[in-house]
Coordinates of C-alpha atoms in Angstrom, one line a residue:
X1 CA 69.1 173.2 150.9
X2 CA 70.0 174.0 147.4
X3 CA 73.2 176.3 146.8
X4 CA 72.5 179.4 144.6
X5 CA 75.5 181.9 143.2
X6 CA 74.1 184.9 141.7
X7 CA 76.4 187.3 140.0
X8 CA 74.9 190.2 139.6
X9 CA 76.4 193.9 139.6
X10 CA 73.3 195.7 140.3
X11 CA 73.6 195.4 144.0
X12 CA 69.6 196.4 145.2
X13 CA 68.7 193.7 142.7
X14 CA 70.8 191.4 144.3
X15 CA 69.8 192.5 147.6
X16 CA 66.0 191.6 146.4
X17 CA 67.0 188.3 144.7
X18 CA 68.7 187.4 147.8
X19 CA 66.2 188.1 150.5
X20 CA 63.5 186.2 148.1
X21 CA 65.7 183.6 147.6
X22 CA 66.8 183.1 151.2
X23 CA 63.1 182.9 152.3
X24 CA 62.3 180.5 149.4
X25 CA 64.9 178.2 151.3
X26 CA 67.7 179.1 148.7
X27 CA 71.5 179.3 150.6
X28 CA 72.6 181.9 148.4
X29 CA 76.1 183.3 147.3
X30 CA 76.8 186.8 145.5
X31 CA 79.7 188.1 143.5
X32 CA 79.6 191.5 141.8
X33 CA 82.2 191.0 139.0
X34 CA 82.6 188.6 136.4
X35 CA 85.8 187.3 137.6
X36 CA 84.7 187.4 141.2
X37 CA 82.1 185.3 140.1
X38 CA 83.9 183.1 137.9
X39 CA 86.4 182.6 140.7
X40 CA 83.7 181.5 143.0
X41 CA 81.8 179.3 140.7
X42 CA 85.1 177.3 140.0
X43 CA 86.0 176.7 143.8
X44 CA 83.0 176.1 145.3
X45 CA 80.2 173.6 144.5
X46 CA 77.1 175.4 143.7
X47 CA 73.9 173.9 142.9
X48 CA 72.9 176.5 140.2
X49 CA 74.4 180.3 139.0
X50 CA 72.3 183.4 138.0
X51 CA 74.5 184.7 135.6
X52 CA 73.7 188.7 134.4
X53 CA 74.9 189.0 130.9
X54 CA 76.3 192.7 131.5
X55 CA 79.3 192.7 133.7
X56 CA 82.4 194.5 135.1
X57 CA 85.6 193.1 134.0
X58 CA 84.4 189.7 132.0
X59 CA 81.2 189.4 130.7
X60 CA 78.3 187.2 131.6
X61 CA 79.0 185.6 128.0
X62 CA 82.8 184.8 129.1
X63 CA 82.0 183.7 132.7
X64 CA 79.5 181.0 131.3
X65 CA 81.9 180.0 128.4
X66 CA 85.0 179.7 131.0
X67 CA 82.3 177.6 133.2
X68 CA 81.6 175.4 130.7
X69 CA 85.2 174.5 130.4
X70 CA 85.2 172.7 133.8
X71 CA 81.9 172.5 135.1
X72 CA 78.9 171.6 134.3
X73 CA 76.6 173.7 136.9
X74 CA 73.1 174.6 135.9
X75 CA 73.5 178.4 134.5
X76 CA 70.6 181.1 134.5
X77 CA 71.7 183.7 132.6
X78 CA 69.7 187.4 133.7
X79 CA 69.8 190.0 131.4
X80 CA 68.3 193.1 130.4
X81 CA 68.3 192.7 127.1
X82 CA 65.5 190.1 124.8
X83 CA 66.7 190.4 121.4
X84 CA 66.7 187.0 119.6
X85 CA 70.3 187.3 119.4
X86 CA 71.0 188.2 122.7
X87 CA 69.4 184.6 123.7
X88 CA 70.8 182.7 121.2
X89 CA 74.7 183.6 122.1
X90 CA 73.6 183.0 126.1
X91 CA 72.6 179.8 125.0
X92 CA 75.4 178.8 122.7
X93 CA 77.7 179.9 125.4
X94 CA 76.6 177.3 127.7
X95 CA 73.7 178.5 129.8
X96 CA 70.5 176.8 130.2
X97 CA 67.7 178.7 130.4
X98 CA 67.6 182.5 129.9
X99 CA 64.8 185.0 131.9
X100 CA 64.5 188.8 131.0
X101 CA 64.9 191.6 133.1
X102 CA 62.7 193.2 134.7
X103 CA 61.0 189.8 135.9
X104 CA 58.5 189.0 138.1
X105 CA 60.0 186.8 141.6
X106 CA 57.4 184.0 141.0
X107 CA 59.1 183.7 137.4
X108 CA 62.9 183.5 138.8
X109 CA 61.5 180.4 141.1
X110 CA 59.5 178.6 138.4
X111 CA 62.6 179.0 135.7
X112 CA 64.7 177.5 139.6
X113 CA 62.7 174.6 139.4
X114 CA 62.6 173.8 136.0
X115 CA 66.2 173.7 136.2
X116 CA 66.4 171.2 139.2
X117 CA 63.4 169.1 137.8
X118 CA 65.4 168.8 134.6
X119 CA 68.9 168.3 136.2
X120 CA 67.2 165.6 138.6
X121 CA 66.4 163.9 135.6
X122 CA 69.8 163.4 134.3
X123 CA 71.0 161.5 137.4
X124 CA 72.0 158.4 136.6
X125 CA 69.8 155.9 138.0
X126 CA 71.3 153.9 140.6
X127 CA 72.3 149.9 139.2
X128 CA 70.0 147.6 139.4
X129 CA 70.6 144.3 141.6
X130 CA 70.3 140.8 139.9
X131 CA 70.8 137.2 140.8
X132 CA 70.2 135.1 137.7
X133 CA 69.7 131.4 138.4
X134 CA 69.1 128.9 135.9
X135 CA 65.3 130.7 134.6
X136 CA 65.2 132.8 137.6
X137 CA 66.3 136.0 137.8
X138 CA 65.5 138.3 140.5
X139 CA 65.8 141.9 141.1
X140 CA 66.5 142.9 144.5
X141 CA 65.9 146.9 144.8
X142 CA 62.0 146.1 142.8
X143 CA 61.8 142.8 145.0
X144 CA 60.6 141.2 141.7
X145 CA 60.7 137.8 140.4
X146 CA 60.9 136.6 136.9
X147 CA 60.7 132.6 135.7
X148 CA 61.4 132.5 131.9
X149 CA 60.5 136.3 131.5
X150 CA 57.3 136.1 133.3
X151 CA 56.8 137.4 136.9
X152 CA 55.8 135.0 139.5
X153 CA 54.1 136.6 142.7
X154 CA 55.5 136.3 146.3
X155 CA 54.7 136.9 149.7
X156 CA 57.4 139.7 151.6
X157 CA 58.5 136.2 153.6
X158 CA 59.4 133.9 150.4
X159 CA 61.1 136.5 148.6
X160 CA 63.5 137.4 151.8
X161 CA 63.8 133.5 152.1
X162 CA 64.5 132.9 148.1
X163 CA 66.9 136.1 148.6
X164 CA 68.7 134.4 151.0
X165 CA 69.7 131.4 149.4
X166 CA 70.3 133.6 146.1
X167 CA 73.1 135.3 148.3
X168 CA 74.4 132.2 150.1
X169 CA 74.3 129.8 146.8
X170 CA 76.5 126.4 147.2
X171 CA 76.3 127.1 151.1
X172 CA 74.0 124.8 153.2
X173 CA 71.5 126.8 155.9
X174 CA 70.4 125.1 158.3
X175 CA 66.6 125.8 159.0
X176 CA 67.8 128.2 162.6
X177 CA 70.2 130.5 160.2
X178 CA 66.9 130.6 157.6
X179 CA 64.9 131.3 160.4
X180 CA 68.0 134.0 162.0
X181 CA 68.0 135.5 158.5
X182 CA 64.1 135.8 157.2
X183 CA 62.1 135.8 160.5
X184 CA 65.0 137.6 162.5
X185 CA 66.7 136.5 165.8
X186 CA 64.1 137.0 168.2
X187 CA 61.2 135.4 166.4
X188 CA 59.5 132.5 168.5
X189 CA 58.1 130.6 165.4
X190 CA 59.5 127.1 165.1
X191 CA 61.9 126.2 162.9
X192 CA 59.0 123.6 160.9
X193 CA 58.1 126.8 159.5
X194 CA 61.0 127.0 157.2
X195 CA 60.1 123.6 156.0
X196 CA 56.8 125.3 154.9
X197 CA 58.1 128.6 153.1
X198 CA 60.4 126.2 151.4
X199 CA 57.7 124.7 150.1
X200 CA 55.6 127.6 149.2
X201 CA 58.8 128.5 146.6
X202 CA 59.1 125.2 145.3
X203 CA 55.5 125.5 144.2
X204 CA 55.9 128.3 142.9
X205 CA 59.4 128.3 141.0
X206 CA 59.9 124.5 140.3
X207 CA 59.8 122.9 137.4
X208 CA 57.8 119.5 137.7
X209 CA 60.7 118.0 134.7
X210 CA 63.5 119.4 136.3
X211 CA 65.5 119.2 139.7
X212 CA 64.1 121.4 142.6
X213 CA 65.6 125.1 142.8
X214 CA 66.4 124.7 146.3
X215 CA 67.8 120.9 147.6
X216 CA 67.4 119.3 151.0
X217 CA 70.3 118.3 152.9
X218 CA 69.0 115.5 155.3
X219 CA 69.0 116.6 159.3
X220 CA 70.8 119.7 158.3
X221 CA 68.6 122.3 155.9
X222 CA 68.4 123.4 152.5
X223 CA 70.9 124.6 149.9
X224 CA 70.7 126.2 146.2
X225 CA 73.5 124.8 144.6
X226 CA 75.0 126.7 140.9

């Protein structure tokens, strides 16, 4: 549920914003004054703030400027005013988009969404997960794997297999731990079968003038040494 703060001193306006809001999904919050609302957007963690321009004791300018200063909250600012300047010093202060008053509901929850679209496009994207080995390099959130830059198909079973030895490298598995690991603990296929996916990979990701990418240690399993 997204967190709304309006401040807004024309209090059946804010009654109607909030009612529309709430049954849009919106948790709202509502401060009168500038510095009510300043004090609340400050010590509470809001998701976005409809900011009127005209208010009692600090103005919607200040409150967005004195924002800005700590925080870095989506700000709507709601005025009744549209002259050219007007927008431009609402938008220098700090704010992010800017609607008119009087405005239509369906308006006020388009300009809502532009603001989240946009703001959930500056997230950070989350780090991306590699294991580079030799001319492999594999990326574990896209499951993809690359062999000198180009990408060499496999199955959902020799990926989790090659994953496994990527994660265990310079440690021998034996073919039950393999089989514990990629097929899971209760699986009643035979243990030949990791002899099998191992070679499915070695086809696939093996050089023919270069060691194989995964070694056999005789009667015990397999091992990807660095």
């Amino acid at each position: 549920m997204k967190k709304v703060l309006l401040i807004e001193d024309e209090k059946n306006l804010s009654r109607f914003i909030e009612l529309e809001l709430k049954y849009e999904g919106y948790e709202i919050g509502l401060a009168f004054t500038g510095r009510d609302g300043l004090d609340m957007a400050l010590n509470e963690e809001w998701d976005v703030i409809l900011l009127d321009l005209m208010l009692p004791g600090l103005n919607g300018l200040e409150v967005c400027r004195r924002i800005r200063q700590s925080k870095e909250t989506p700000i709507l600012m709601i005025t009744a005013r549209d002259s050219v300047m007007d927008r431009v010093s609402g938008l220098d202060s700090g704010a992010d988009d800017y609607i008119v008053k009087p405005f239509a509901i369906e308006e006020l929850l388009a300009r809502l969404r532009a603001v989240f679209r946009r703001t959930q496009n500056d997230v950070p994207q989350s780090p991306v997960t590699s294991y580079v080995h030799n001319n492999l390099t594999v990326y574990k959130e896209s499951r993809q794997v690359f062999k000198e830059g180009s990408e060499i198909e496999v199955t959902k079973r020799e990926y989790d297999l090659l994953l496994a030895f990527l994660e265990n490298k310079n440690i021998v598995l034996t073919r039950e731990v393999l089989l514990n690991k990629v097929w899971g603990y209760d699986t009643e296929v035979e243990t030949n079968v990791v002899d099998v996916y191992v070679r499915y990979l070695r086809n696939k990701l093996d050089s023919p003038e270069e060691e194989s990418i995964i070694q056999t240690v005789r009667g015990t399993g397999y091992v990807m040494r660095s």
